[in-house]
XYZ file of N, CA and C in Angstrom:
345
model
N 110.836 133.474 9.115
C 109.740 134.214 9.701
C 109.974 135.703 9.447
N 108.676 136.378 9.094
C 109.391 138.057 8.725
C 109.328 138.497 10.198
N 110.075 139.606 9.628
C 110.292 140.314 10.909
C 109.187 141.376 10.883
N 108.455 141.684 12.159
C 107.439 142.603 12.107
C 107.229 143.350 13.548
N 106.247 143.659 13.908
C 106.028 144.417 14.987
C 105.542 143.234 16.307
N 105.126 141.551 15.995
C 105.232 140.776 16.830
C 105.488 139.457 16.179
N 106.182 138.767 16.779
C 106.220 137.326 16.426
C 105.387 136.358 16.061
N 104.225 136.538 15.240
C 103.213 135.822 14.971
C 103.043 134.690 15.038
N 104.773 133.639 14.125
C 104.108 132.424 14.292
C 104.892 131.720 15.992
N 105.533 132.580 16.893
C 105.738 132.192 17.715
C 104.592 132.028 18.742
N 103.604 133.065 18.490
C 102.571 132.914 19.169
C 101.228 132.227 18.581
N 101.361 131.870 17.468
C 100.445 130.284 17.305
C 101.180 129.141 17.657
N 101.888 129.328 17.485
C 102.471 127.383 18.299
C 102.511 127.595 19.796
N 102.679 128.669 20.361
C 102.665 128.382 21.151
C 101.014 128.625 22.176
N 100.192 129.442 21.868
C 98.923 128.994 21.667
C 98.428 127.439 21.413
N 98.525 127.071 20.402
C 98.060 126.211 19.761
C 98.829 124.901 21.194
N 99.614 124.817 21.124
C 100.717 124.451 22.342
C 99.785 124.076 23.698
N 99.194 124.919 24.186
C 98.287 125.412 25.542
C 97.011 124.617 24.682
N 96.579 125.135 23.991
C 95.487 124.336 23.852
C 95.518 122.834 23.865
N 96.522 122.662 23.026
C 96.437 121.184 22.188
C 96.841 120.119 24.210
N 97.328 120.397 24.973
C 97.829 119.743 26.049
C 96.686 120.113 27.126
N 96.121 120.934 27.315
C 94.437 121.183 27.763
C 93.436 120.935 27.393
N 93.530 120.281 26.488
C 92.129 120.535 25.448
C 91.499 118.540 26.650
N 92.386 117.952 26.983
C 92.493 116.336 27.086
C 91.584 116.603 28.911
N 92.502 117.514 29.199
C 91.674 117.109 30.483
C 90.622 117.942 30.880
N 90.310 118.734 29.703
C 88.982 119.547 30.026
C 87.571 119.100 28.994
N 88.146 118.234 28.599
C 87.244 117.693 27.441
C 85.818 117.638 28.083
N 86.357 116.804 29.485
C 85.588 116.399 30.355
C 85.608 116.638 31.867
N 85.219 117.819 31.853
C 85.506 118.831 33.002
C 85.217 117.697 34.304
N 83.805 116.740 34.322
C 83.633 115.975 35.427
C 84.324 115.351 36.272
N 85.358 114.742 35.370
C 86.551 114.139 35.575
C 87.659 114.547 36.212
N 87.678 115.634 35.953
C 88.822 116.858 36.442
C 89.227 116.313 37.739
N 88.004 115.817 39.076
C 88.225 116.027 40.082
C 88.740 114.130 39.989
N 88.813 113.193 39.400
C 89.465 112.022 39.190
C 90.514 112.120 38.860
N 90.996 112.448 38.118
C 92.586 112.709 37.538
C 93.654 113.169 38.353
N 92.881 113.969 39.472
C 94.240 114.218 40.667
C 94.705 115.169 40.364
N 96.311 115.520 40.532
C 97.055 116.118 40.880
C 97.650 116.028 39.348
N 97.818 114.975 38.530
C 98.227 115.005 37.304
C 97.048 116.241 36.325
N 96.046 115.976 36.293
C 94.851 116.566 35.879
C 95.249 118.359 36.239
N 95.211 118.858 37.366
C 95.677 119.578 37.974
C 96.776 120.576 37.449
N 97.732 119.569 37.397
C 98.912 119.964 36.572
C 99.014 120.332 35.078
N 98.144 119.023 34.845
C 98.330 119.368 33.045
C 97.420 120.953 32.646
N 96.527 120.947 33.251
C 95.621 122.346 33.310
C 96.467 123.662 33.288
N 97.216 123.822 34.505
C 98.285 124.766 35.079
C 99.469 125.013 33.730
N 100.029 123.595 33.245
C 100.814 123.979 32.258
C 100.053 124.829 31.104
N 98.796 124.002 30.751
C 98.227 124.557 29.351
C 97.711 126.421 29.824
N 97.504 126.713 30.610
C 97.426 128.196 31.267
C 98.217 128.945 31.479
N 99.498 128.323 31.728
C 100.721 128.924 31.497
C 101.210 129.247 30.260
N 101.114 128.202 29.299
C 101.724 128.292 28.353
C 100.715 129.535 26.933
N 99.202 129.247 27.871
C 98.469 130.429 27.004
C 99.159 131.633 27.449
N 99.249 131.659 29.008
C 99.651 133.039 29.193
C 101.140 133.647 28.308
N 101.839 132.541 28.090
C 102.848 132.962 27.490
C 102.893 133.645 26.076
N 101.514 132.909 25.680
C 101.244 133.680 24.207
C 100.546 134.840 24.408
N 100.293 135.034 25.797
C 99.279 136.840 25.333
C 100.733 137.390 25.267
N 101.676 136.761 26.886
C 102.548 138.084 27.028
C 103.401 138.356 26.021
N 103.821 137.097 24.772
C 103.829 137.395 23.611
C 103.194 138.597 22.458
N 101.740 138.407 22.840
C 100.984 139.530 22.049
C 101.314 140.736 22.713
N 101.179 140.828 23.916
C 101.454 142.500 24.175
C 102.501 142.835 24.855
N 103.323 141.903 25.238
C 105.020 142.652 25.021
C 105.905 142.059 24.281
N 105.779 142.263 23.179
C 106.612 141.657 22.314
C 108.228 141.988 22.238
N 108.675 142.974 22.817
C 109.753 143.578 23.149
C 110.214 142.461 23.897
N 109.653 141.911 25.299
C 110.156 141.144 25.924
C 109.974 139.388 25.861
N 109.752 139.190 23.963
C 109.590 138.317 23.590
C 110.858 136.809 23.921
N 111.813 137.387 24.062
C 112.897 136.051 25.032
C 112.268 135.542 26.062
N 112.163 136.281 27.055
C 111.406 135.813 28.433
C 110.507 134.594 27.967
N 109.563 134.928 27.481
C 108.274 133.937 27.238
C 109.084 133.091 26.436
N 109.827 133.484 25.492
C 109.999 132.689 24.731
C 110.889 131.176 25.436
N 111.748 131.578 26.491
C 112.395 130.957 27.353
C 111.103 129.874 28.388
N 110.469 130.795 28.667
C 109.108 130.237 30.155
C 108.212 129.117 28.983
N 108.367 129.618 27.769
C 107.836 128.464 26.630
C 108.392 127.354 26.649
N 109.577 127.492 26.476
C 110.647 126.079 26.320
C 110.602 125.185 27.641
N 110.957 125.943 29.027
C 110.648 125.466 29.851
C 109.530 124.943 29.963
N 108.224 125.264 30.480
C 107.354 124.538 30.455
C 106.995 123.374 29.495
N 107.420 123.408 27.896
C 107.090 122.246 26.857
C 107.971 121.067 27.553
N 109.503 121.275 27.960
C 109.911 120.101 28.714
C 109.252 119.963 29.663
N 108.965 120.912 30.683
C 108.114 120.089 31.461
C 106.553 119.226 31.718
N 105.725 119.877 30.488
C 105.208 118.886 29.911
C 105.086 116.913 29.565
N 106.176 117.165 29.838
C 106.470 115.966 29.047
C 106.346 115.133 30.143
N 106.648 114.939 31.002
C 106.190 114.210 32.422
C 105.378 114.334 33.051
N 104.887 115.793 33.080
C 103.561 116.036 33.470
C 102.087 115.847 33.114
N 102.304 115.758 31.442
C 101.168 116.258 31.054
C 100.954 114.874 29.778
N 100.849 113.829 30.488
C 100.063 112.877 29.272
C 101.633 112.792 27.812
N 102.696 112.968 28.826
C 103.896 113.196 27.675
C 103.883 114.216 26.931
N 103.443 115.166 27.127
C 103.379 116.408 26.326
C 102.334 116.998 25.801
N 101.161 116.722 26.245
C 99.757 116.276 25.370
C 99.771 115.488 23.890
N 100.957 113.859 24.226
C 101.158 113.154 23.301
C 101.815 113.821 22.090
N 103.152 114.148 22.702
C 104.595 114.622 22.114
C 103.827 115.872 21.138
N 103.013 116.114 20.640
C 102.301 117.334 19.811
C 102.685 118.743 20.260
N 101.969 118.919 21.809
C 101.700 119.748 22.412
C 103.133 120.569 22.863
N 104.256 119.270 23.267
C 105.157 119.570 23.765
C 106.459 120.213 22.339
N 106.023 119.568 21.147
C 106.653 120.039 20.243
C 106.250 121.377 19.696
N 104.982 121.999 19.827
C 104.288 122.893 19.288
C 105.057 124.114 20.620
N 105.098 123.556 21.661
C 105.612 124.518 23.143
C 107.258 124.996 22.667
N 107.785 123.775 22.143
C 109.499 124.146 21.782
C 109.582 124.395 20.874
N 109.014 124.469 19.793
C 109.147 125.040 18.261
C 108.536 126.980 18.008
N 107.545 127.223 19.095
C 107.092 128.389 19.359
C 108.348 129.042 20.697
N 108.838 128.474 21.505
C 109.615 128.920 22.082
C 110.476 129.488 21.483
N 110.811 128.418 20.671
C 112.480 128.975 20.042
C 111.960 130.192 19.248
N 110.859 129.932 18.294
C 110.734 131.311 17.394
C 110.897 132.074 17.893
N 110.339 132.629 19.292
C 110.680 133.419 20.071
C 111.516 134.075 20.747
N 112.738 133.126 20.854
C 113.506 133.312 21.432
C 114.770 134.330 20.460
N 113.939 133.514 19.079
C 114.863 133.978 17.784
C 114.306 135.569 17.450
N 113.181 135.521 18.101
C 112.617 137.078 16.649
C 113.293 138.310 17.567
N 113.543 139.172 16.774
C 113.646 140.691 17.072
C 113.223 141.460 16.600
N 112.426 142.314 17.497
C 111.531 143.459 16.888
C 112.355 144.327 15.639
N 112.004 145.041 14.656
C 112.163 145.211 13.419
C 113.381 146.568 13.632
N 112.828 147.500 14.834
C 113.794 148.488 15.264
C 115.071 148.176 15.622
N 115.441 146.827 16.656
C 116.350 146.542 16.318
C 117.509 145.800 15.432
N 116.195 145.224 14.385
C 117.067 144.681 13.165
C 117.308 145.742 12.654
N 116.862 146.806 12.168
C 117.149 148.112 11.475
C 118.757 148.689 12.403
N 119.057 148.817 13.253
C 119.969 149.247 14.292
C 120.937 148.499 14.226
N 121.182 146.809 13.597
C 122.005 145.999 13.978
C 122.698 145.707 12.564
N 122.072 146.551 11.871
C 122.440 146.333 10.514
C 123.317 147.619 10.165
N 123.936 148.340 11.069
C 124.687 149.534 10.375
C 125.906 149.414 9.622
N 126.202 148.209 8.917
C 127.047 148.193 7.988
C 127.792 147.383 7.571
């Protein structure tokens, strides 16, 4: 992944992540109020896990954090949420986590490289 001013593809998977595990129980919003507390939940994760990609977009400095609250939530997915939104969602949550967890803004690759 290059290194740049934000983690790009950490924040499509993990986007994509939120969607792909929301997308099931809002398909059919009517329903929402049948599904319970599972329904409920799976919603909450996929909102979380968007939020994790803004705070991705605009603090990218504090790209670990999310990148960490990413990982967490994709495991917890997995019991919660239809298995992950059918292992996809939950892989797209830990594969964007980690990028995240991995990137460093470009100032301090420049800084870490003195010799």
């Amino acid at each position: 992944m290059r290194r740049g001013h934000r983690p790009r593809g950490a924040i499509v998977c993990v986007a994509a992540a939120g969607a792909e595990i929301g997308y099931f129980p809002l398909a059919q919003v009517g329903l929402l109020p049948v599904q319970g507390v599972s329904g409920a939940a799976t919603v909450m994760l996929a909102l979380a896990l968007v939020g994790c990609a803004v705070h991705l977009w605009t603090a990218p400095a504090r790209a670990r954090f999310s990148g960490a609250a990413a990982i967490a939530l994709g495991v917890l997915s997995y019991p919660f949420a239809n298995l992950g939104g059918f292992l996809l969602g939950m892989l797209l949550a830990l594969v964007g986590g980690a990028l995240a967890v991995a990137w460093r803004p470009a100032s301090l690759q420049a800084a870490g490289n003195g010799g």
